[in-house]
PDB file of C-alpha atoms in Angstrom:
ATOM      1  CA  UNK A   1     -14.610 -11.172  84.513  1.00 67.00           C
ATOM      2  CA  UNK A   2     -12.306 -13.440  82.545  1.00 71.00           C
ATOM      3  CA  UNK A   3      -8.672 -12.300  82.890  1.00 92.00           C
ATOM      4  CA  UNK A   4      -7.028 -14.247  80.043  1.00 97.00           C
ATOM      5  CA  UNK A   5      -9.307 -15.805  77.478  1.00 96.00           C
ATOM      6  CA  UNK A   6      -8.646 -18.043  74.501  1.00 97.00           C
ATOM      7  CA  UNK A   7     -10.746 -19.211  71.589  1.00 97.00           C
ATOM      8  CA  UNK A   8     -11.541 -21.745  70.642  1.00 97.00           C
ATOM      9  CA  UNK A   9     -11.384 -24.124  73.685  1.00 96.00           C
ATOM     10  CA  UNK A  10     -11.266 -27.117  71.418  1.00 97.00           C
ATOM     11  CA  UNK A  11      -9.960 -27.595  67.924  1.00 97.00           C
ATOM     12  CA  UNK A  12     -10.098 -30.750  65.954  1.00 97.00           C
ATOM     13  CA  UNK A  13      -8.615 -30.672  62.471  1.00 97.00           C
ATOM     14  CA  UNK A  14      -6.987 -32.758  59.752  1.00 97.00           C
ATOM     15  CA  UNK A  15      -3.218 -32.918  59.038  1.00 97.00           C
ATOM     16  CA  UNK A  16      -2.085 -30.257  56.590  1.00 97.00           C
ATOM     17  CA  UNK A  17      -4.716 -27.676  57.601  1.00 97.00           C
ATOM     18  CA  UNK A  18      -3.958 -24.165  58.800  1.00 97.00           C
ATOM     19  CA  UNK A  19      -5.573 -22.964  62.046  1.00 97.00           C
ATOM     20  CA  UNK A  20      -5.396 -19.982  64.489  1.00 97.00           C
ATOM     21  CA  UNK A  21      -5.908 -19.719  68.160  1.00 98.00           C
ATOM     22  CA  UNK A  22      -6.775 -16.297  69.718  1.00 97.00           C
ATOM     23  CA  UNK A  23      -5.785 -14.891  73.096  1.00 97.00           C
ATOM     24  CA  UNK A  24      -7.018 -11.756  74.870  1.00 97.00           C
ATOM     25  CA  UNK A  25      -6.218 -10.411  78.352  1.00 97.00           C
ATOM     26  CA  UNK A  26      -7.955  -7.611  80.205  1.00 96.00           C
ATOM     27  CA  UNK A  27      -5.386  -7.232  82.955  1.00 95.00           C
ATOM     28  CA  UNK A  28      -3.614  -4.368  81.380  1.00 94.00           C
ATOM     29  CA  UNK A  29      -0.405  -6.432  81.182  1.00 93.00           C
ATOM     30  CA  UNK A  30       2.446  -5.566  78.777  1.00 92.00           C
ATOM     31  CA  UNK A  31       3.799  -9.128  78.351  1.00 93.00           C
ATOM     32  CA  UNK A  32       2.062 -12.117  76.735  1.00 95.00           C
ATOM     33  CA  UNK A  33       3.136 -15.678  76.213  1.00 95.00           C
ATOM     34  CA  UNK A  34       2.302 -18.861  74.289  1.00 97.00           C
ATOM     35  CA  UNK A  35       2.999 -22.289  75.996  1.00 97.00           C
ATOM     36  CA  UNK A  36       2.528 -25.850  74.703  1.00 97.00           C
ATOM     37  CA  UNK A  37       1.590 -28.587  77.135  1.00 96.00           C
ATOM     38  CA  UNK A  38       2.027 -32.099  75.749  1.00 92.00           C
ATOM     39  CA  UNK A  39       0.248 -35.359  76.762  1.00 89.00           C
ATOM     40  CA  UNK A  40       2.639 -35.830  79.666  1.00 86.00           C
ATOM     41  CA  UNK A  41       1.681 -32.444  81.058  1.00 86.00           C
ATOM     42  CA  UNK A  42       5.136 -30.971  80.219  1.00 91.00           C
ATOM     43  CA  UNK A  43       4.597 -27.157  79.793  1.00 94.00           C
ATOM     44  CA  UNK A  44       7.093 -25.380  77.509  1.00 95.00           C
ATOM     45  CA  UNK A  45       7.402 -21.783  76.451  1.00 95.00           C
ATOM     46  CA  UNK A  46       7.077 -21.094  72.767  1.00 95.00           C
ATOM     47  CA  UNK A  47       6.935 -17.310  72.324  1.00 94.00           C
ATOM     48  CA  UNK A  48       6.770 -14.158  74.462  1.00 93.00           C
ATOM     49  CA  UNK A  49       5.794 -10.695  73.447  1.00 92.00           C
ATOM     50  CA  UNK A  50       6.468  -7.464  75.378  1.00 89.00           C
ATOM     51  CA  UNK A  51       4.632  -4.427  74.160  1.00 87.00           C
ATOM     52  CA  UNK A  52       4.013  -6.119  70.928  1.00 85.00           C
ATOM     53  CA  UNK A  53       7.701  -6.950  70.427  1.00 89.00           C
ATOM     54  CA  UNK A  54       8.862 -10.603  70.185  1.00 90.00           C
ATOM     55  CA  UNK A  55      11.317 -11.242  72.979  1.00 89.00           C
ATOM     56  CA  UNK A  56      11.312 -14.983  73.394  1.00 87.00           C
ATOM     57  CA  UNK A  57      11.245 -17.347  70.375  1.00 88.00           C
ATOM     58  CA  UNK A  58      12.095 -20.916  71.459  1.00 89.00           C
ATOM     59  CA  UNK A  59      13.149 -23.511  68.890  1.00 79.00           C
ATOM     60  CA  UNK A  60       9.606 -23.732  67.459  1.00 87.00           C
ATOM     61  CA  UNK A  61       8.991 -24.781  63.833  1.00 91.00           C
ATOM     62  CA  UNK A  62       8.373 -21.746  61.625  1.00 91.00           C
ATOM     63  CA  UNK A  63       4.955 -23.215  60.840  1.00 96.00           C
ATOM     64  CA  UNK A  64       4.062 -21.456  64.065  1.00 96.00           C
ATOM     65  CA  UNK A  65       3.636 -17.767  63.718  1.00 94.00           C
ATOM     66  CA  UNK A  66       2.550 -15.559  66.601  1.00 94.00           C
ATOM     67  CA  UNK A  67       1.031 -12.137  66.011  1.00 93.00           C
ATOM     68  CA  UNK A  68       0.378  -9.406  68.500  1.00 93.00           C
ATOM     69  CA  UNK A  69      -1.895  -6.628  67.013  1.00 92.00           C
ATOM     70  CA  UNK A  70      -1.860  -4.765  70.342  1.00 92.00           C
ATOM     71  CA  UNK A  71      -0.769  -5.317  73.922  1.00 91.00           C
ATOM     72  CA  UNK A  72      -4.109  -7.075  74.862  1.00 94.00           C
ATOM     73  CA  UNK A  73      -3.987  -9.736  72.116  1.00 95.00           C
ATOM     74  CA  UNK A  74      -1.618 -12.428  71.152  1.00 96.00           C
ATOM     75  CA  UNK A  75      -2.718 -14.890  68.382  1.00 96.00           C
ATOM     76  CA  UNK A  76      -1.060 -18.030  67.174  1.00 97.00           C
ATOM     77  CA  UNK A  77      -1.307 -19.281  63.674  1.00 97.00           C
ATOM     78  CA  UNK A  78      -0.205 -22.734  62.688  1.00 97.00           C
ATOM     79  CA  UNK A  79       0.400 -23.773  59.083  1.00 96.00           C
ATOM     80  CA  UNK A  80       0.416 -27.373  57.722  1.00 97.00           C
ATOM     81  CA  UNK A  81      -0.580 -28.971  60.933  1.00 97.00           C
ATOM     82  CA  UNK A  82       1.127 -32.269  61.951  1.00 96.00           C
ATOM     83  CA  UNK A  83       0.158 -35.069  64.271  1.00 96.00           C
ATOM     84  CA  UNK A  84       2.853 -33.928  66.708  1.00 94.00           C
ATOM     85  CA  UNK A  85       1.212 -30.472  67.115  1.00 96.00           C
ATOM     86  CA  UNK A  86      -1.656 -32.236  69.038  1.00 97.00           C
ATOM     87  CA  UNK A  87      -1.387 -30.669  72.570  1.00 97.00           C
ATOM     88  CA  UNK A  88      -3.022 -28.106  74.844  1.00 97.00           C
ATOM     89  CA  UNK A  89      -1.878 -24.506  74.031  1.00 98.00           C
ATOM     90  CA  UNK A  90      -1.900 -22.032  76.847  1.00 98.00           C
ATOM     91  CA  UNK A  91      -1.727 -18.263  76.595  1.00 97.00           C
ATOM     92  CA  UNK A  92      -0.434 -16.299  79.636  1.00 96.00           C
ATOM     93  CA  UNK A  93       0.100 -12.687  80.462  1.00 95.00           C
ATOM     94  CA  UNK A  94       2.081 -10.745  83.089  1.00 93.00           C
ATOM     95  CA  UNK A  95       3.376  -7.317  83.968  1.00 89.00           C
ATOM     96  CA  UNK A  96       6.802  -6.856  82.503  1.00 84.00           C
ATOM     97  CA  UNK A  97       9.258  -9.207  84.314  1.00 79.00           C
ATOM     98  CA  UNK A  98      11.731  -7.726  86.804  1.00 72.00           C
ATOM     99  CA  UNK A  99      15.093  -8.596  88.170  1.00 68.00           C
ATOM    100  CA  UNK A 100      14.459  -6.939  91.514  1.00 75.00           C
ATOM    101  CA  UNK A 101      13.449 -10.002  93.411  1.00 71.00           C
ATOM    102  CA  UNK A 102       9.738  -9.598  92.777  1.00 78.00           C
ATOM    103  CA  UNK A 103       8.110 -12.161  90.552  1.00 81.00           C
ATOM    104  CA  UNK A 104       5.367 -10.798  88.275  1.00 84.00           C
ATOM    105  CA  UNK A 105       2.913 -13.695  88.159  1.00 89.00           C
ATOM    106  CA  UNK A 106       2.005 -15.131  84.874  1.00 93.00           C
ATOM    107  CA  UNK A 107      -1.825 -15.576  84.552  1.00 95.00           C
ATOM    108  CA  UNK A 108      -2.710 -18.462  82.403  1.00 96.00           C
ATOM    109  CA  UNK A 109      -5.800 -18.782  80.103  1.00 96.00           C
ATOM    110  CA  UNK A 110      -7.989 -21.902  80.116  1.00 96.00           C
ATOM    111  CA  UNK A 111      -6.160 -23.509  77.294  1.00 97.00           C
ATOM    112  CA  UNK A 112      -6.957 -24.702  73.676  1.00 98.00           C
ATOM    113  CA  UNK A 113      -6.996 -28.409  73.189  1.00 97.00           C
ATOM    114  CA  UNK A 114      -5.766 -29.068  69.667  1.00 97.00           C
ATOM    115  CA  UNK A 115      -6.199 -32.473  68.218  1.00 97.00           C
ATOM    116  CA  UNK A 116      -4.753 -33.210  64.766  1.00 97.00           C
ATOM    117  CA  UNK A 117      -6.153 -36.291  62.943  1.00 96.00           C
TER     118      UNK A 117
ATOM    119  CA  UNK B   1      18.703 -34.317  80.827  1.00 72.00           C
ATOM    120  CA  UNK B   2      15.975 -31.718  81.376  1.00 82.00           C
ATOM    121  CA  UNK B   3      16.806 -28.391  83.178  1.00 91.00           C
ATOM    122  CA  UNK B   4      14.192 -29.109  85.781  1.00 95.00           C
ATOM    123  CA  UNK B   5      13.379 -32.606  87.009  1.00 94.00           C
ATOM    124  CA  UNK B   6      10.143 -33.548  88.884  1.00 95.00           C
ATOM    125  CA  UNK B   7       8.693 -36.874  89.744  1.00 91.00           C
ATOM    126  CA  UNK B   8       5.390 -37.223  87.752  1.00 89.00           C
ATOM    127  CA  UNK B   9       3.745 -39.401  90.493  1.00 89.00           C
ATOM    128  CA  UNK B  10       0.808 -39.928  91.024  1.00 94.00           C
ATOM    129  CA  UNK B  11       1.265 -39.339  94.705  1.00 96.00           C
ATOM    130  CA  UNK B  12      -1.763 -40.769  96.672  1.00 97.00           C
ATOM    131  CA  UNK B  13      -2.157 -39.605 100.369  1.00 97.00           C
ATOM    132  CA  UNK B  14      -5.062 -39.745 102.809  1.00 97.00           C
ATOM    133  CA  UNK B  15      -6.836 -36.503 103.916  1.00 97.00           C
ATOM    134  CA  UNK B  16      -4.806 -34.670 106.613  1.00 97.00           C
ATOM    135  CA  UNK B  17      -1.417 -36.018 105.569  1.00 97.00           C
ATOM    136  CA  UNK B  18       1.621 -33.894 105.054  1.00 98.00           C
ATOM    137  CA  UNK B  19       2.605 -33.808 101.431  1.00 97.00           C
ATOM    138  CA  UNK B  20       6.137 -33.099 100.194  1.00 97.00           C
ATOM    139  CA  UNK B  21       6.704 -32.260  96.510  1.00 98.00           C
ATOM    140  CA  UNK B  22      10.198 -31.727  95.121  1.00 97.00           C
ATOM    141  CA  UNK B  23      12.216 -30.514  92.055  1.00 97.00           C
ATOM    142  CA  UNK B  24      15.798 -30.492  91.187  1.00 97.00           C
ATOM    143  CA  UNK B  25      17.463 -28.320  88.682  1.00 97.00           C
ATOM    144  CA  UNK B  26      20.693 -27.890  86.854  1.00 95.00           C
ATOM    145  CA  UNK B  27      20.900 -24.172  85.949  1.00 94.00           C
ATOM    146  CA  UNK B  28      22.609 -22.159  88.665  1.00 94.00           C
ATOM    147  CA  UNK B  29      21.391 -18.907  87.054  1.00 92.00           C
ATOM    148  CA  UNK B  30      17.797 -19.595  88.327  1.00 94.00           C
ATOM    149  CA  UNK B  31      16.794 -17.082  91.034  1.00 92.00           C
ATOM    150  CA  UNK B  32      13.048 -17.253  91.065  1.00 93.00           C
ATOM    151  CA  UNK B  33      11.309 -20.488  92.034  1.00 95.00           C
ATOM    152  CA  UNK B  34       7.589 -20.867  91.612  1.00 95.00           C
ATOM    153  CA  UNK B  35       4.881 -23.466  92.467  1.00 97.00           C
ATOM    154  CA  UNK B  36       1.860 -23.573  90.184  1.00 97.00           C
ATOM    155  CA  UNK B  37      -1.180 -25.739  90.731  1.00 97.00           C
ATOM    156  CA  UNK B  38      -3.168 -27.115  87.776  1.00 97.00           C
ATOM    157  CA  UNK B  39      -6.599 -28.707  88.047  1.00 96.00           C
ATOM    158  CA  UNK B  40      -7.696 -30.977  85.384  1.00 93.00           C
ATOM    159  CA  UNK B  41      -8.615 -29.224  82.121  1.00 92.00           C
ATOM    160  CA  UNK B  42      -7.664 -25.815  83.601  1.00 94.00           C
ATOM    161  CA  UNK B  43      -4.663 -23.450  83.263  1.00 95.00           C
ATOM    162  CA  UNK B  44      -2.007 -23.361  85.847  1.00 96.00           C
ATOM    163  CA  UNK B  45      -2.369 -20.979  88.749  1.00 96.00           C
ATOM    164  CA  UNK B  46       0.389 -19.514  90.947  1.00 95.00           C
ATOM    165  CA  UNK B  47       0.544 -20.899  94.512  1.00 96.00           C
ATOM    166  CA  UNK B  48       3.645 -19.190  95.733  1.00 93.00           C
ATOM    167  CA  UNK B  49       7.057 -18.125  94.732  1.00 91.00           C
ATOM    168  CA  UNK B  50      10.378 -17.642  96.432  1.00 92.00           C
ATOM    169  CA  UNK B  51      13.307 -15.402  95.413  1.00 89.00           C
ATOM    170  CA  UNK B  52      16.777 -16.944  95.885  1.00 87.00           C
ATOM    171  CA  UNK B  53      17.168 -19.328  98.811  1.00 87.00           C
ATOM    172  CA  UNK B  54      15.023 -19.792 101.949  1.00 87.00           C
ATOM    173  CA  UNK B  55      11.609 -20.663 103.191  1.00 92.00           C
ATOM    174  CA  UNK B  56       8.214 -19.021 102.590  1.00 94.00           C
ATOM    175  CA  UNK B  57       4.899 -19.947 104.271  1.00 96.00           C
ATOM    176  CA  UNK B  58       1.328 -19.193 103.206  1.00 95.00           C
ATOM    177  CA  UNK B  59      -1.340 -20.859 105.119  1.00 96.00           C
ATOM    178  CA  UNK B  60      -0.944 -24.672 104.763  1.00 97.00           C
ATOM    179  CA  UNK B  61       1.761 -24.304 102.098  1.00 97.00           C
ATOM    180  CA  UNK B  62       5.526 -23.951 102.662  1.00 97.00           C
ATOM    181  CA  UNK B  63       8.060 -23.544  99.922  1.00 97.00           C
ATOM    182  CA  UNK B  64      11.789 -24.193 100.533  1.00 97.00           C
ATOM    183  CA  UNK B  65      14.654 -23.406  98.226  1.00 96.00           C
ATOM    184  CA  UNK B  66      18.206 -24.850  98.701  1.00 95.00           C
ATOM    185  CA  UNK B  67      20.299 -23.314  95.987  1.00 94.00           C
ATOM    186  CA  UNK B  68      23.449 -25.037  97.136  1.00 94.00           C
ATOM    187  CA  UNK B  69      21.748 -28.391  96.462  1.00 95.00           C
ATOM    188  CA  UNK B  70      19.648 -27.068  93.482  1.00 95.00           C
ATOM    189  CA  UNK B  71      16.637 -28.495  95.236  1.00 96.00           C
ATOM    190  CA  UNK B  72      13.259 -26.949  95.936  1.00 97.00           C
ATOM    191  CA  UNK B  73      10.314 -28.310  97.871  1.00 97.00           C
ATOM    192  CA  UNK B  74       6.607 -27.651  98.509  1.00 98.00           C
ATOM    193  CA  UNK B  75       4.999 -28.859 101.704  1.00 98.00           C
ATOM    194  CA  UNK B  76       1.330 -29.106 102.110  1.00 98.00           C
ATOM    195  CA  UNK B  77       0.057 -29.492 105.674  1.00 98.00           C
ATOM    196  CA  UNK B  78      -3.335 -31.058 106.573  1.00 98.00           C
ATOM    197  CA  UNK B  79      -4.027 -31.961 102.946  1.00 98.00           C
ATOM    198  CA  UNK B  80      -7.610 -31.913 101.710  1.00 97.00           C
ATOM    199  CA  UNK B  81      -9.252 -33.649  98.701  1.00 97.00           C
ATOM    200  CA  UNK B  82      -9.484 -30.196  97.125  1.00 97.00           C
ATOM    201  CA  UNK B  83      -5.774 -30.200  96.941  1.00 97.00           C
ATOM    202  CA  UNK B  84      -5.894 -33.054  94.394  1.00 98.00           C
ATOM    203  CA  UNK B  85      -4.209 -31.482  91.259  1.00 97.00           C
ATOM    204  CA  UNK B  86      -1.014 -31.394  89.352  1.00 97.00           C
ATOM    205  CA  UNK B  87       1.729 -29.284  91.001  1.00 98.00           C
ATOM    206  CA  UNK B  88       4.228 -27.806  88.666  1.00 97.00           C
ATOM    207  CA  UNK B  89       7.550 -26.275  89.767  1.00 97.00           C
ATOM    208  CA  UNK B  90       8.847 -23.490  87.597  1.00 96.00           C
ATOM    209  CA  UNK B  91      11.968 -21.484  87.643  1.00 95.00           C
ATOM    210  CA  UNK B  92      13.584 -18.422  86.003  1.00 92.00           C
ATOM    211  CA  UNK B  93      16.780 -16.402  86.066  1.00 89.00           C
ATOM    212  CA  UNK B  94      14.582 -13.280  86.138  1.00 84.00           C
ATOM    213  CA  UNK B  95      13.938 -10.374  83.807  1.00 82.00           C
ATOM    214  CA  UNK B  96      12.777 -11.602  80.425  1.00 79.00           C
ATOM    215  CA  UNK B  97      14.406 -15.052  80.873  1.00 82.00           C
ATOM    216  CA  UNK B  98      11.947 -17.869  80.173  1.00 89.00           C
ATOM    217  CA  UNK B  99      10.044 -19.655  82.770  1.00 92.00           C
ATOM    218  CA  UNK B 100      11.120 -23.295  82.813  1.00 95.00           C
ATOM    219  CA  UNK B 101       8.635 -25.800  84.229  1.00 96.00           C
ATOM    220  CA  UNK B 102       8.998 -29.230  85.755  1.00 95.00           C
ATOM    221  CA  UNK B 103       6.924 -32.040  84.392  1.00 93.00           C
ATOM    222  CA  UNK B 104       4.423 -31.713  87.229  1.00 95.00           C
ATOM    223  CA  UNK B 105       3.502 -34.143  90.036  1.00 96.00           C
ATOM    224  CA  UNK B 106       0.029 -35.402  90.167  1.00 96.00           C
ATOM    225  CA  UNK B 107      -1.416 -35.408  93.788  1.00 97.00           C
ATOM    226  CA  UNK B 108      -4.412 -37.371  94.802  1.00 97.00           C
ATOM    227  CA  UNK B 109      -5.817 -36.732  98.250  1.00 98.00           C
ATOM    228  CA  UNK B 110      -8.481 -39.215  99.320  1.00 97.00           C
ATOM    229  CA  UNK B 111     -11.191 -38.523 101.963  1.00 95.00           C
TER     230      UNK B 111
END
């Protein structure tokens, strides 16, 4: 059973187009994330949702809009795609983070490789 | 300057070698220190984590955290070709604070 799944796996599109990436988790987690990994493998948080509420919103252009219809889904819509948006986008999920010394592991999906031409 | 610094490698070692991977960081609020492994074209997966300072061992892997030096390490004993991957350190202050990753070190273990 796939724990965190993303669709599509590959996305090739032209500059200026609008595209969406979907993410679903079947782990029963409350918290979901979107990360961007650039060509140098640097992985950076973009957004985080807890119980459908936005809790982390890094300095991401407002062309990127996450949407969480329910706790198991977190989608990412990107408007007016630019060359610099080319990257691998990872969705992740975890139980709600704690401050008690226990780390609730973030489980990552397989990634969506976005290429903007 | 990035919050977390990690040598990108690649680091090439023969099978059976002891591997040492390291990260330095600048944010003294970090309390949780993780090591993720990422195979090519896959998502990262957690290897181990340490809370605050100290050592943690899991099979062939040992994680060390020295908060006074803001330095963390991952040691891999008896390295195997299947250990060839990118190793990402990650840190957090805890709670809903974001997870900050290093750039990853690419490890190649040759038979």
